[in-house]
Each structure stands twice: as C-alpha cells, then as structure tokens.
Coordinates of C-alpha atoms in Angstrom, one line a residue:
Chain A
X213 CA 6.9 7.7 -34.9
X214 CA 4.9 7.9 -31.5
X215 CA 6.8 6.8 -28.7
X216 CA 5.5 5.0 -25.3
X217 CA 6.9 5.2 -21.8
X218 CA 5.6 2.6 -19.5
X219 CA 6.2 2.8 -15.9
X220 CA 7.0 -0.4 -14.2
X221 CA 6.8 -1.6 -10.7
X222 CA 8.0 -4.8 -10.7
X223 CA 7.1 -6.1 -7.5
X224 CA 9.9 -6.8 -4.4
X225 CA 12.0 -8.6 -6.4
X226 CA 11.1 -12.5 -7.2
X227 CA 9.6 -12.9 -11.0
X228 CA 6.9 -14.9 -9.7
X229 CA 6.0 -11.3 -7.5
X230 CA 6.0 -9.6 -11.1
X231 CA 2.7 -9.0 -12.5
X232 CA 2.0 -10.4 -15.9
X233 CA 1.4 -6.7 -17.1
X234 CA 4.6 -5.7 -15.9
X235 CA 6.0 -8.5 -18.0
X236 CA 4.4 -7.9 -21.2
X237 CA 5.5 -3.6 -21.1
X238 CA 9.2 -4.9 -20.5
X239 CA 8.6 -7.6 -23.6
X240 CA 7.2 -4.7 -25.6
X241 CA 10.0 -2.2 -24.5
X242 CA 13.3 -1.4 -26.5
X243 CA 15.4 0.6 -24.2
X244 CA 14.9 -0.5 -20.4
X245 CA 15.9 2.2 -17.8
X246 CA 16.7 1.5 -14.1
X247 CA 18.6 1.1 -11.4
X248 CA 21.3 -1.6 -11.2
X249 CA 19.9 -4.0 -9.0
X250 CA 16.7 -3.6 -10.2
X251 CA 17.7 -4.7 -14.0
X252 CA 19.9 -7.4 -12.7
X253 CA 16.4 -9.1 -10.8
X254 CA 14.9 -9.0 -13.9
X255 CA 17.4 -9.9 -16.4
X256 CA 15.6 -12.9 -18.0
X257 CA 13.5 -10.9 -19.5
X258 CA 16.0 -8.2 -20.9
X259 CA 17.8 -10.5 -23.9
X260 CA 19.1 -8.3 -26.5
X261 CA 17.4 -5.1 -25.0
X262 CA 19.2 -1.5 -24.7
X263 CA 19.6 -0.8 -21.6
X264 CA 20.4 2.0 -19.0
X265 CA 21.1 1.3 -16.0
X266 CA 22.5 4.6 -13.2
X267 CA 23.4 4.2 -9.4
X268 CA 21.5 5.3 -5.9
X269 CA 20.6 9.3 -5.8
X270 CA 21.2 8.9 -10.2
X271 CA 17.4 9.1 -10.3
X272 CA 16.8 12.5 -12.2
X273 CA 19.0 11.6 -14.7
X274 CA 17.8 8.0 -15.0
X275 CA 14.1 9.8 -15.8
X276 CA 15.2 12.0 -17.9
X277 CA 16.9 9.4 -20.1
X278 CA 13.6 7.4 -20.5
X279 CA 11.5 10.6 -21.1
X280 CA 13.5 12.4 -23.8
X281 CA 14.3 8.6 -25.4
X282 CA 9.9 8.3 -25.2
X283 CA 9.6 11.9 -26.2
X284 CA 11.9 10.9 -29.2
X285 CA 9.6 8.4 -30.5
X286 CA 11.6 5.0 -28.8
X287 CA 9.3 2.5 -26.6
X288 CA 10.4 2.5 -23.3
X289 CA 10.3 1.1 -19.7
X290 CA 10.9 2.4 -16.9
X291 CA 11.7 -0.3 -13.9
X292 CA 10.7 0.6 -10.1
X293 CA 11.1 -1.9 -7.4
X294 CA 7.4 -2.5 -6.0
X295 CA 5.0 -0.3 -7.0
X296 CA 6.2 2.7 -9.8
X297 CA 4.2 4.9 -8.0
X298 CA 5.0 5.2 -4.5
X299 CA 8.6 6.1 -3.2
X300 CA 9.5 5.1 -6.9
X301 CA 10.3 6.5 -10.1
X302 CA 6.4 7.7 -11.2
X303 CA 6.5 10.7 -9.3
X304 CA 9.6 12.1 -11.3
X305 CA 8.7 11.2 -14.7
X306 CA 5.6 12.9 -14.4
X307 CA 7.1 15.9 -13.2
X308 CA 9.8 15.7 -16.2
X309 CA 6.8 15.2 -18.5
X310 CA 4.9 18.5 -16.9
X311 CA 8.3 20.6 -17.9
X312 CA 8.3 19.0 -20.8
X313 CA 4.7 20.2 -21.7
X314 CA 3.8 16.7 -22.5
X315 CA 0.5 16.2 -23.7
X316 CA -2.1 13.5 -22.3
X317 CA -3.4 12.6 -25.8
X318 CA -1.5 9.5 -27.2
X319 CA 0.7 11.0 -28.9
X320 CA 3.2 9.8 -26.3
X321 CA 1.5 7.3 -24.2
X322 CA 2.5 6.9 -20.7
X323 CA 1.4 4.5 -18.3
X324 CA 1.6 3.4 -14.8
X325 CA 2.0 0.1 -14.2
X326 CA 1.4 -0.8 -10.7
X327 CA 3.4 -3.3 -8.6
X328 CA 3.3 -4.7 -5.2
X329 CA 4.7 -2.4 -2.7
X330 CA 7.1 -3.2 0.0
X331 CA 4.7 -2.9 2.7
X332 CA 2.7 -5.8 1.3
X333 CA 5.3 -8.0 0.2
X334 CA 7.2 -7.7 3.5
X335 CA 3.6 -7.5 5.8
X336 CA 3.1 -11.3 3.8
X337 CA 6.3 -12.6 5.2
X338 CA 5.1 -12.1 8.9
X339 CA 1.4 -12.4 9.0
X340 CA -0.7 -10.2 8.8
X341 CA 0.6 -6.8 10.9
X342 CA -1.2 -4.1 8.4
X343 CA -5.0 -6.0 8.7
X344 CA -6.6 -2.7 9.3
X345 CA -5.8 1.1 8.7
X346 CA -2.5 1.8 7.9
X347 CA 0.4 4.2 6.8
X348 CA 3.8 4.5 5.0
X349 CA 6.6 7.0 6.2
X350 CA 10.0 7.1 4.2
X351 CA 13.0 8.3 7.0
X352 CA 15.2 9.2 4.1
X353 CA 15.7 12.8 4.8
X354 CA 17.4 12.9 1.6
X355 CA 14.6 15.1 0.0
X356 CA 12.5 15.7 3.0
X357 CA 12.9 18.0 5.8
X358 CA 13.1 15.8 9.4
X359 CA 10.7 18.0 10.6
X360 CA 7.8 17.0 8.9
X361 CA 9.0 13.6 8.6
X362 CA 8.7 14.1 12.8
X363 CA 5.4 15.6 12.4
X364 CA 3.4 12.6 10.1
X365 CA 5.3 10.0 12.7
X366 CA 3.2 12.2 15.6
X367 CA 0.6 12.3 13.8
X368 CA 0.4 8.3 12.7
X369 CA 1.2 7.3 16.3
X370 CA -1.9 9.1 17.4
X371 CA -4.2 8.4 15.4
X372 CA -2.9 4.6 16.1
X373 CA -1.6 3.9 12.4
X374 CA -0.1 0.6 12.0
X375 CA 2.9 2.0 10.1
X376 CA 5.4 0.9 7.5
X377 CA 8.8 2.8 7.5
X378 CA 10.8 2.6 4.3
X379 CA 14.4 3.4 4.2
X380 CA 14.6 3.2 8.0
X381 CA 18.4 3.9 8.2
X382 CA 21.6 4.0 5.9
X383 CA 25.0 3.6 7.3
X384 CA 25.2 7.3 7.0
X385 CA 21.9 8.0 8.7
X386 CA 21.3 6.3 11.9
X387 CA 19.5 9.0 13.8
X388 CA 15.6 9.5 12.5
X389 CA 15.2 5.6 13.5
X390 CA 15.6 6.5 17.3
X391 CA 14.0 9.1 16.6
X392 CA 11.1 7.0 15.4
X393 CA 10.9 4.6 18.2
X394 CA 11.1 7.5 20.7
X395 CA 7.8 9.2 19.5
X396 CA 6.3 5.8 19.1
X397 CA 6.9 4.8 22.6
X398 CA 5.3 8.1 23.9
X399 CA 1.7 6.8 22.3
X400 CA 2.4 2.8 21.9
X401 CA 3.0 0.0 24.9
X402 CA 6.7 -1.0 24.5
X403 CA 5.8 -4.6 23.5
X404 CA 4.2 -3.4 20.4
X405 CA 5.0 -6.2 18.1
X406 CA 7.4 -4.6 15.4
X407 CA 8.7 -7.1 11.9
X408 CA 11.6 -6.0 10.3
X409 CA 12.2 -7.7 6.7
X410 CA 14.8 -7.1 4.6
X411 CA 15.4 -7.9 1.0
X412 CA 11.7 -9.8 0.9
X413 CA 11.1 -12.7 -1.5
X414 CA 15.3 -11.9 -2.8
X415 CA 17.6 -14.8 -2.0
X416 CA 19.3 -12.6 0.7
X417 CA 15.9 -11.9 2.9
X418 CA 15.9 -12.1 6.7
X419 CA 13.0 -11.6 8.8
X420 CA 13.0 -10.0 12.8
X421 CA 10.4 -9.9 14.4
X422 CA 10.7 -7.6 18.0
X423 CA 8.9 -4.9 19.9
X424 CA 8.7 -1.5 20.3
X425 CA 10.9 -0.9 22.9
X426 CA 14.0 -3.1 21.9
X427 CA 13.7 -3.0 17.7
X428 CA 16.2 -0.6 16.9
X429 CA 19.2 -3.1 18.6
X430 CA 18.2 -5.3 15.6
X431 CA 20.9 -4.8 12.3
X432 CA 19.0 -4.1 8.9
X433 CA 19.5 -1.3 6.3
X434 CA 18.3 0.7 3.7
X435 CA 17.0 -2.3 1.6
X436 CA 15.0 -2.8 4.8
X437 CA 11.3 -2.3 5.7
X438 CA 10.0 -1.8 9.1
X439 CA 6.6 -2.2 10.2
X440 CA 5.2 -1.4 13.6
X441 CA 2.0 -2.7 14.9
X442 CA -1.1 -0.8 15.8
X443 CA -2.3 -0.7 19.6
X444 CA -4.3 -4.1 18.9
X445 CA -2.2 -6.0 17.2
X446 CA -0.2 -8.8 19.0
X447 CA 2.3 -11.5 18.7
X448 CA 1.2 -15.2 17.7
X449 CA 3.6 -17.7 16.7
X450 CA 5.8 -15.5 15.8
X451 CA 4.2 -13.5 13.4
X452 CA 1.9 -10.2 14.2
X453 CA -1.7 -10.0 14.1
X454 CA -3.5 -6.8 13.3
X455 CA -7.2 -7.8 13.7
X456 CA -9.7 -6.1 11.6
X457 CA -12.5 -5.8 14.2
X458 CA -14.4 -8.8 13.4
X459 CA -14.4 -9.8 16.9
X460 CA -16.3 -6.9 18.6
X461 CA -19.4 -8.4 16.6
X462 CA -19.2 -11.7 16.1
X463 CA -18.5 -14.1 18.1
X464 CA -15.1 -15.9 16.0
X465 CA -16.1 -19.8 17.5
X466 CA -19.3 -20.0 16.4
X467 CA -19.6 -17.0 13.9
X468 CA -23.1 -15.7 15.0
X469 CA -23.8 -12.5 15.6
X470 CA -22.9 -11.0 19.3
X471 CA -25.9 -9.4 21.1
X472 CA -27.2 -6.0 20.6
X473 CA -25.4 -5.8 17.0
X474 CA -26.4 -6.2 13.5
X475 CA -24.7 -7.6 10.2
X476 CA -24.6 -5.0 7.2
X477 CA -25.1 -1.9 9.9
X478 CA -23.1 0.3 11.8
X479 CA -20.9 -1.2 14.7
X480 CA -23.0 -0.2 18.1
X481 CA -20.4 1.0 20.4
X482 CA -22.6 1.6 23.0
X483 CA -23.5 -2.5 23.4
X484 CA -19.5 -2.7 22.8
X485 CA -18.7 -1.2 25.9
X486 CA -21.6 -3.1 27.8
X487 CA -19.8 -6.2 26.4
X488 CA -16.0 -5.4 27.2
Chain B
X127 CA -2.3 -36.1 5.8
X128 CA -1.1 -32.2 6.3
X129 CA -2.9 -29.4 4.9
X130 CA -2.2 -26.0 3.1
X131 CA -3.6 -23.4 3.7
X132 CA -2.9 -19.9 1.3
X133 CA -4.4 -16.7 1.7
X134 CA -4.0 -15.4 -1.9
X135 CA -4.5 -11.5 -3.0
X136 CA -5.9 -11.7 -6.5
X137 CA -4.8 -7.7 -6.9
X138 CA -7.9 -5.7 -8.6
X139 CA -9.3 -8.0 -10.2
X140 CA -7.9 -8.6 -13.8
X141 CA -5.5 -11.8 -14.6
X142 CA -3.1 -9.2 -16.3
X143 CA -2.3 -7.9 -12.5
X144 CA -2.4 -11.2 -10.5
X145 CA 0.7 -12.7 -9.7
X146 CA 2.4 -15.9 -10.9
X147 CA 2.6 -16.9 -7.2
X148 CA -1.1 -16.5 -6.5
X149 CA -1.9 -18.6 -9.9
X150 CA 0.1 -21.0 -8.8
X151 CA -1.4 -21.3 -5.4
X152 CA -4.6 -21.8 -6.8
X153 CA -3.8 -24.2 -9.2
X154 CA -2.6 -25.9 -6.4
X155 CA -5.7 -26.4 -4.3
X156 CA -8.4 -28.5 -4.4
X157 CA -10.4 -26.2 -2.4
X158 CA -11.1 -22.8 -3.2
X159 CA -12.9 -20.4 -0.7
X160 CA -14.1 -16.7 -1.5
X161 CA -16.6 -13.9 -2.4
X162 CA -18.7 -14.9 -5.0
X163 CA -17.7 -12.2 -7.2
X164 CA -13.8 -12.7 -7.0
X165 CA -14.3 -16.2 -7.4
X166 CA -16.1 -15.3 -10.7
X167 CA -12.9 -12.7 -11.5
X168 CA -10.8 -15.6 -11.5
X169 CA -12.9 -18.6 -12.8
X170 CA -10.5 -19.4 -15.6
X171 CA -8.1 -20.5 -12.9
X172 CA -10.9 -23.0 -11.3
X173 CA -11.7 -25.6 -14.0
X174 CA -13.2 -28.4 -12.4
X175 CA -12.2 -27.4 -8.2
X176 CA -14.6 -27.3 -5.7
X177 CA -15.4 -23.9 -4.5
X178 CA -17.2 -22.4 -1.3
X179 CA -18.4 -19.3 -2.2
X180 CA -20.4 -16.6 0.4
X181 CA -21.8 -13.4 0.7
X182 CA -20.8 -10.1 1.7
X183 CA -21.2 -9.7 5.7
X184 CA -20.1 -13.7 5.2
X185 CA -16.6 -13.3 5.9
X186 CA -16.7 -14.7 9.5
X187 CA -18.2 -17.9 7.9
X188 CA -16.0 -18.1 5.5
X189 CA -12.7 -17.7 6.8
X190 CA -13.9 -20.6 9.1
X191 CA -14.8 -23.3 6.3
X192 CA -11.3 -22.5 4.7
X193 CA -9.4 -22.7 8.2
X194 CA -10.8 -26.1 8.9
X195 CA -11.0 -27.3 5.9
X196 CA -6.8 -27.1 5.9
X197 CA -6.9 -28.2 9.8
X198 CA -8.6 -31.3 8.4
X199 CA -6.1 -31.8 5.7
X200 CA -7.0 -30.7 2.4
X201 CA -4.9 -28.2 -0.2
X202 CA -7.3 -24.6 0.3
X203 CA -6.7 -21.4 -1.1
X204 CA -8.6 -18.7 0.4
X205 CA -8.7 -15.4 -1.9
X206 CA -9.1 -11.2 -1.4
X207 CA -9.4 -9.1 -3.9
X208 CA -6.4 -6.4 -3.7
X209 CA -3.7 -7.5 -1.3
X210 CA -4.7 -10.7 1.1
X211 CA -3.2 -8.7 4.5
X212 CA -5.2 -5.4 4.0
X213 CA -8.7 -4.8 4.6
X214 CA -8.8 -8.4 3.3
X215 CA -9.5 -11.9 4.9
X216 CA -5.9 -12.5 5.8
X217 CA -6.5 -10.6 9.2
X218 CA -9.7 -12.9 10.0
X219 CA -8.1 -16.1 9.0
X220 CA -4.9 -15.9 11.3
X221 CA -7.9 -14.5 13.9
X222 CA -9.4 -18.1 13.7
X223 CA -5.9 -19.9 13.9
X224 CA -5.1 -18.2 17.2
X225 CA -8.4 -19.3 18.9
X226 CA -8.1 -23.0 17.3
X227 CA -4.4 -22.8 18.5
X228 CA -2.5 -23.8 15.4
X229 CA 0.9 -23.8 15.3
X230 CA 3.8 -22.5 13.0
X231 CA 5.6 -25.5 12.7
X232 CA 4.6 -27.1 8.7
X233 CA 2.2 -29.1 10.1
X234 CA -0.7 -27.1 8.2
X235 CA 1.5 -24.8 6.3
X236 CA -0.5 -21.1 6.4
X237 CA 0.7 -18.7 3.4
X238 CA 0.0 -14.9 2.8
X239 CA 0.3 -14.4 -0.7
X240 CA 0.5 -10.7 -1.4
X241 CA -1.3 -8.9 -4.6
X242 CA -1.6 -5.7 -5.6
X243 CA -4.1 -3.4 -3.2
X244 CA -6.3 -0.8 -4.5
X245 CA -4.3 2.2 -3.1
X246 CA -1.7 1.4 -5.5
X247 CA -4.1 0.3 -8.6
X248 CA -6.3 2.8 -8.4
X249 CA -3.4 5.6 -8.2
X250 CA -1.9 4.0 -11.4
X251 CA -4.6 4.8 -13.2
X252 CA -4.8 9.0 -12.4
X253 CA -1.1 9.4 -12.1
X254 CA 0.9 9.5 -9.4
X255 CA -0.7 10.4 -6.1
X256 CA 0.7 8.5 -4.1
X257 CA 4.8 9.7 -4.6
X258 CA 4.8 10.2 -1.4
X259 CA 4.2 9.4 2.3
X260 CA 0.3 7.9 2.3
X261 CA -2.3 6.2 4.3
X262 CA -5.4 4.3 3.7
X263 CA -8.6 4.4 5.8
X264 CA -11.2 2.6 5.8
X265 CA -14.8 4.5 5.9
X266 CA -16.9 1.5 6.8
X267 CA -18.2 2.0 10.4
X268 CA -19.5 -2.0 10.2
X269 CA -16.5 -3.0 12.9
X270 CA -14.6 0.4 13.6
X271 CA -16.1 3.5 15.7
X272 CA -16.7 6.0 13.5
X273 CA -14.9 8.0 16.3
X274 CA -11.6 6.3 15.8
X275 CA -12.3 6.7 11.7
X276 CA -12.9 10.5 12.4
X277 CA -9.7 10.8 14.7
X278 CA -7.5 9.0 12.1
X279 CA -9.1 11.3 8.9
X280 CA -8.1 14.2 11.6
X281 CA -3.9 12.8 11.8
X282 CA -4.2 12.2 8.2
X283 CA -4.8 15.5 6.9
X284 CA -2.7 17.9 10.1
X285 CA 0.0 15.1 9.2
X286 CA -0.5 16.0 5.2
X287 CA -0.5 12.8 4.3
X288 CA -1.9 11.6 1.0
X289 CA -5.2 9.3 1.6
X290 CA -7.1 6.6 0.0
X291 CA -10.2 6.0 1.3
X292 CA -11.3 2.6 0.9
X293 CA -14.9 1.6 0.7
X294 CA -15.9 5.6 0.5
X295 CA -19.6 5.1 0.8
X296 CA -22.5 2.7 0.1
X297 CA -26.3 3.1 -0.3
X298 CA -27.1 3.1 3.3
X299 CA -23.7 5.2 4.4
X300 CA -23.8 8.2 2.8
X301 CA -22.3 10.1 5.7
X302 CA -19.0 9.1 6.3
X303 CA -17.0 10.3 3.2
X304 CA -18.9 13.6 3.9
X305 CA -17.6 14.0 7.4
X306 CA -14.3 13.2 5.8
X307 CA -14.4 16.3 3.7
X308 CA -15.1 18.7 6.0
X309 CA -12.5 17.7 8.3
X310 CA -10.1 17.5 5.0
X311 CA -11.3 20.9 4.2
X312 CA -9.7 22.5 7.7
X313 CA -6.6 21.8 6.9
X314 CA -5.8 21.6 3.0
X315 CA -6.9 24.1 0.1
X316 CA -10.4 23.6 -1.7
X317 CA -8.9 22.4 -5.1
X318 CA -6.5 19.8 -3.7
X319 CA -6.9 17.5 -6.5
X320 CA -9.3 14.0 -5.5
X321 CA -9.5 10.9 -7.8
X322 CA -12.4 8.7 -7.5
X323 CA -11.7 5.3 -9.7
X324 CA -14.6 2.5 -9.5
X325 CA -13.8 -1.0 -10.4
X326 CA -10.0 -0.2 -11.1
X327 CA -9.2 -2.8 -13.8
X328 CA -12.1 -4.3 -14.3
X329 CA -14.7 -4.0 -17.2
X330 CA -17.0 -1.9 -16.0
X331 CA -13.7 0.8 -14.9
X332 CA -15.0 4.5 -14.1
X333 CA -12.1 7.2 -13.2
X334 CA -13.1 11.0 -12.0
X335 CA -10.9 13.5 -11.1
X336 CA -12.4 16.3 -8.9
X337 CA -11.1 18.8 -6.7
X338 CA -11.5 18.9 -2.3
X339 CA -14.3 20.9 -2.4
X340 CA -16.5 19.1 -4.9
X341 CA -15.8 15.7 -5.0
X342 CA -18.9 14.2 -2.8
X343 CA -20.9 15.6 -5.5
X344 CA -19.9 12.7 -8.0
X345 CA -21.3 9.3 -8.7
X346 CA -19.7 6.0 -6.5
X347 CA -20.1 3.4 -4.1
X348 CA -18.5 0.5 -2.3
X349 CA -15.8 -1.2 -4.8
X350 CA -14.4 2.8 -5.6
X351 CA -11.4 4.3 -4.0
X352 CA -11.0 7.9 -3.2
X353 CA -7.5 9.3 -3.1
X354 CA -7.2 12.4 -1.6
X355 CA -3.7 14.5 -2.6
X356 CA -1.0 16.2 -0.1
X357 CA -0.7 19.9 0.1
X358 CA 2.1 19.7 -2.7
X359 CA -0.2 17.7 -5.2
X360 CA -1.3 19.2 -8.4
X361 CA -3.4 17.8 -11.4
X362 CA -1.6 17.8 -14.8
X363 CA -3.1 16.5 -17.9
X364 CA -6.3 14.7 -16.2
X365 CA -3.9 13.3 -13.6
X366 CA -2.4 13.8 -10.2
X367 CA 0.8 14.4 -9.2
X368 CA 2.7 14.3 -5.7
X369 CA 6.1 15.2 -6.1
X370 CA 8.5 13.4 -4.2
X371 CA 10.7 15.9 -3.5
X372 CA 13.4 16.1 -6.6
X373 CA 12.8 19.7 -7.5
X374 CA 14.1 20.9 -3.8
X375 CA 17.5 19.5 -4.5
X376 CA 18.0 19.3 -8.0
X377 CA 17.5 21.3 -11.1
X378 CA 14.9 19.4 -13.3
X379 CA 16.1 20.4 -16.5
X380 CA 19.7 20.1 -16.1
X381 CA 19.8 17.3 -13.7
X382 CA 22.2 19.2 -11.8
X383 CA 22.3 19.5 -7.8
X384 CA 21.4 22.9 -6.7
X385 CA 23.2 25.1 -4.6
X386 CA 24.1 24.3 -1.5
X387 CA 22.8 20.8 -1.7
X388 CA 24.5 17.7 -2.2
X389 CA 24.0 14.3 -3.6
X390 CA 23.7 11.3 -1.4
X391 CA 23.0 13.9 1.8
X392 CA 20.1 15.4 3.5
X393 CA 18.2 17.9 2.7
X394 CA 19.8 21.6 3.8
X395 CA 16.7 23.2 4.7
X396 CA 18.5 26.6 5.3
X397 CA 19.2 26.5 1.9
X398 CA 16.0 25.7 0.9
X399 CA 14.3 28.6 2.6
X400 CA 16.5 30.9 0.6
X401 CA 15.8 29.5 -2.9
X402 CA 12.0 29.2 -2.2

C-alpha cells in the first residue's frame, strides 16, 4: 500500500490549455483535492472520483488533506490553476511533506506536474509583451509583508523587468496597485504599454490593454493578471511588443547581418552606438 | 485566400507536456516552420506537411519565411520550444508584422499559442523553487549588453527574487553565468540551494542540485536552466523548496491561524516580529 501525490497545474483554465500529463495523473487519481473553481473547470474528467474541494485562504487544510490521504497509501491529485509550482499549491505540500519527514524514495511518490502559468497564458492573449527578460510579483499581502513586495517592484522597475503582477487587487485590497503604478512611473515613460487579462482562455475573459499612467482606472480583480511592458516594448495594433533585440544586429527587412557585428558572437555595443 | 498564421510553444519538448491547442494548430497547417531539432521533437505530428527548417543564429530568416508565407495565404504554424512569447520566436515574428504593416483585423489571423516554458519545467523537476516571486534572465550576450544582463542579475538578487537563468552558458561563453555568481554571492548565503536541469523532459534529462557557491563547477550548456533559490529556500530530500509564506500565518500542523493573524487579511507584521 504505497500511495502517490501528484501535483497538478492544470493550465489557466480551458482543457485544451491542460497538458496531456496533467490529464493522465487526474485519470490515475482516486481522491482529487482543490479549490472549487478549479474542480468545476475540470469536471469532465472527475466522473465517479472522491473529491475535496475547500474555499479561498482554505489552502493549508486543502494540503494537508491530500498529504495525510497520500501518506495513507490513497492515489492522489492535487489541482493548481497554471502551473503547481508557482503561487500555487507545490510550495505547501512540500513543506507539509518536510514536517511530515517524508522520505524522497518511492515509497510515497510525489510529483510536480507543471502547467502553464498565468503570465503565459494571459501574455498569449495580447502579443507578445514578456519577449525578453521578465518577472512575476504577487500584490497579495496576505502572506507577504508590503514592504518587500515594495522593494522587488523597485528593484524590477530598475533593472527594466517586463513584469507580471498576480493578484493585483481584491475588493478588500485596493492600495498596493497604486502603489505599484507609482514606483513604476518613477523609472518607466507613462505610455508604457500595460495588458490587463482576466479570467484568460475561461468563458468570462476580458482583455485591456492601457498604459502606465492611466491603467489602474481600468476595473479587474483578483482573478486578474497584469502585465507591464519593459522600456522597449510598444503598442501595435493593439497588442504589445517586447522585442527580443534582434534588431540591433540584423537588419529585420532583409535579414542580413548589420555592419560591424557577427552571428553566433557577442552583441558589439560599441558599433551599436555608432549605429543608433 | 486568407492565411493563418500560429506561433505555437511546444513546452519542453515531450508530447506528454504539449498542449491540445498547439497539436491542433499544427495539425492544422500545411506549413510548418522551426529549429530543426524541435521540428524533430514533434515529428509525429508532421506526417506528410511540408516543413522549413533552420539553424540556430537562423531565427531572423525564419520568422520571415513563416510571416510571408501566411501574408501570401497559406495555413503556417511557426513553433518554440517552451512557451512561444518568451525568449522564443513569438517576439521576432510580431517584429516582422509591424515593419510589413499587417493588420489585426482576421485578414491573416496571427495566434500565440502558449506552452509550458523552462522556468516552470525545469522547477518541476527539483521541487518547488519557484513558490514564490521569480524572474528569468537570459545570459546570452548575442543581442543584450552584458551590461544591462549584469544590472538585471544585480535587481534580481538585492530584490531576492528567485532566478532562472536561461541559456547559462555555451562553449564559447563561459563567462557570463560566472559573473552571475559572484554578484549572487554579495547578497545571498553560500549554500542557497541551485538546480541545474539539462534537457528537462527529454531523453537525454540531467538534473543537479548544488549549492551558490559551487554550482559553476558542474557540467552544462545551452538547453540547461539554472534556478537560483530566494533567501528563504532550502533543499529537502534532493529538492528545493521556496516557501510561499504559510508558516508566518498559520500553524502547519494544526492548520490553525496563529496569533494575532487572521484569515482572509494581511499579514500583521508586528505580530510577526514577536513570534520570530
């Protein structure tokens, strides 16, 4: 009697976002745990399974349920929208299973089964904003002090981040939004393109796309995501471009080679600033 | 006589982790563009389609033949490994739309198809290191100044972010990921716990996990990721964990809130200074 304990991201929502993988561990599962919502989006797949299913701010208990119930030799799945391991579930199993002294050996297998994340799936709906170095910053204050959420926003604006909020506001918790935009603004040119996409690839989603200066007027919510351009991206048809870099060498209408650089070597940044 | 054109993220490069989406986009076209080797991941999907396949350093090229090949009318799927938007040709192709002036209007209908990106496959496999707030850099210096790579690595680690540095190193730069460290090493202890995984996925998978101070000294190249944990990261088991935050606010054995906390509220960070 060796349970399992796989840990699912299913993706942002839409089956045909749900990795074959994740499909398969919730086939092979006999006691699904997760939120709600989450169960509900993929209840085709749940005929005749036990299930658990606990509320927002639940998520302790809903982990511990689906470790004792592996620990106790049942096979089970643990659902996370988008990926399990960021912002998700992942995090707290594992620390359930460290208390719990579980052992790495198969006697218990665990595994992560990784989905697509809300900055990807909502990033798809509007282009391509996060083309080059990028970050993810939850505002829920919930379990993190607003100080260092204040400190990696600094930080990210910067170092010129394009950035992906989660949980950008509640209806209790308007504040660290403003907050947001004001730090941006210090480093970033108001126009800054900025998407907001909520409840991507669900029946219900709605797409915004604004600028820094004027985003936080729009309405959206928890289920929200909120991505904020870099200092090169821009506007096109309504949809933000983040460019990779590709232009500084090559030349995009022809696609040869710009002077005084080389394919396969280092960018030269001193024939970069001849050029520009 | 209206083309498609979809920019499909394959995710790491197994069929178990692409999406149903992307499959169907390919099974779609009648034109599939790509890296030879990604082509190869998926050539199960190609029976009998034509295929334009190129070299790395290529990508200019390639984006091109798949952009007019759609502007001209025909079904093309253009594929990434990973996720389409990130570090991918998604960023390039919408580059080329701009200068050819194509518009959003269904005439040629342009797709982003997310998939799963290394950050979030690779951390699967070593845990959770990625629980919470993250960023990914790119170390190639090919069309970003190593200056702006060094100021980012700099943000990344005062802003205690957890990092995944994608493509770490190849055979001719050696010296990047290097640089990386030693910035890393100002600001975060010498055994913060660092996962290299190689061809997440794929047969030929490798997965080490080292420590801050030591990592540089183990074997990988361009296709590995390098995840670098927060200051609250710990290895468990072979594994990495970042806590998300639970264990501030709740106990983990009882599930109940701890004192002076409450459910649903944010984090009292008086409070928390006395219990720490």
């Amino acid at each position: 009697m060796s349970g399992t304990l796989d840990v699912v991201g299913i993706g942002p929502g839409s089956l045909s976002l749900m990795t074959p993988m994740a499909k398969i561990a919730i086939s092979n599962a006999d006691f699904v745990v997760g939120y709600k919502p989450y169960l509900d989006m993929i209840s085709p797949l749940l005929g005749g399974k036990e299930t658990s299913a606990s509320g927002m701010t639940r998520e302790v208990d809903r982990a511990a349920v689906a470790v004792d119930a592996a620990l106790a030799g049942r096979n089970v799945a643990i659902i996370s929208s988008g990926d399990a391991g960021m912002y998700a579930m992942g995090p707290l199993v594992y620390e359930l299973l460290a208390q719990k002294e579980w052992k790495n050996d198969d006697t218990v297998k665990v595994t992560m089964i990784p989905g697509i994340t809300a900055a990807n799936a909502c990033a798809s709906l509007v282009g391509v904003p996060l083309g080059h170095d990028s970050c993810t910053i939850s505002l829920s204050d919930l379990l993190t002090p607003m100080s260092l959420i204040e400190k990696r926003i600094e930080a990210a604006a910067v170092a010129d981040f394009a950035i992906t909020f989660y949980n950008p506001r509640s209806r209790r918790r308007t504040e660290q939004i403003l907050t947001a935009q004001k730090i941006l603004l210090k480093h970033r040119h108001a126009d800054t393109p900025v998407a907001i996409v909520d409840n991507a690839y669900r029946p219900e989603q709605s797409i915004q796309i604004s600028k820094l200066s004027e985003f936080t007027d729009c309405e959206f919510g928890m289920t929200a995501a909120v991505i904020v351009g870099n200092s090169q991206s821009y506007e096109f048809e309504n949809l933000i471009i983040t460019p990779r870099g590709y232009s500084k060498k090559y030349d995009l209408e022809t696609g040869s080679i710009k002077a005084g650089q080389k394919r396969g070597r280092s960018l030269n940044e001193v024939q970069l600033e001849k050029v520009v």
